[in-house]
Structure formats: structure tokens, C-alpha cells
Phi, psi and omega in degrees: 000114181224142174241138180234113176265138180209172176106357178290171179168192179258129181217152178278159175306133182092352181279184183228153172215153173238118177268147177239143174234106183254143182247148171226139179093352177199166181262121179296341183299337183259010185236142165288138183240135177235147170251133180231162176217153179222115177271158180304129178078005182239163177283157176290133182234151177285138181251310183199158175207162179223133182278176185270299194293313186246005178067019181299140181243160179216145183224146170293148181303326185292344183240357180302136180085349180244326182252148177222129178255137180217158176252146169230084187299327180296333179259001181054044187221145171241138183248152169233105177275123183243115179245165178049049184294147181238157177305327180288355173277353179298124183181170166272128182257134181238146168251153182219154183226146178209125182277333185289340186278126173281317175247138182290164180216157176264011176273115188295332184287352179277352185252135181264330187249132185228144171276180189272348178097147175223136187274129173245124179237123180247117182270147181269000000 
């Protein structure tokens, strides 16, 4: 079971990035998926998640209206589209998966499987 997060990079304030979370060894379609981020000196925080059965999504208040999480089951990938990026969005972004969850959550301790992280840097 492996998760691979990618798509990070350097972008100016107001720019966009799309992060990808690809799975190998299992089907993401049966897992709740969460995106988390960790800025230097701060705790890892939940950004967004998507549930399994009804595709319900959840977002942290700080990213609502700017970020969108979607599934592409045929590609075994979950995306996080990030628009109107701000310097405070700078962090290492991680994706996580959990099969036991019927509804996704932004609580990181609920997830067992984690990708390696991808760095997003937003310059001012």
C-alpha cells in the first residue's frame, strides 16, 4: 500500500497548483482521502477530505472557496486543486487514506496510510 503525493512547486501569490495523490497496491475508490499540510514549526493540519460512498467533501475554513478536492477513480488518483494561493498556504502537503472511515475527517489521527509529502511554496 503506497501513496504518492506530487504536484508541489513554487508559485506566486494568487497562482494555482494541482496536487495529485496516486495509489499503488490498492484502490483509492474504497478509501476516505484526506489532504493535510505542515508548515515549518507548526503542527500538521487537515486541509480537505473526500468521503467514499457519497463523495462528500470537507474543507478547512482557511481554504474554503479556494481549494477543491476531487476523485479520478479510473486513474486511482485524488486531486487537490489550489487556487488563489497565499503565502500562508506554504507547507509540505500530504495525502492520507483510510478504509475504515465512512465519512472523511480532517483529524489526522484517523488515517493509517500516508504519502511522502510534496512541498508548496507561495511567494509574496
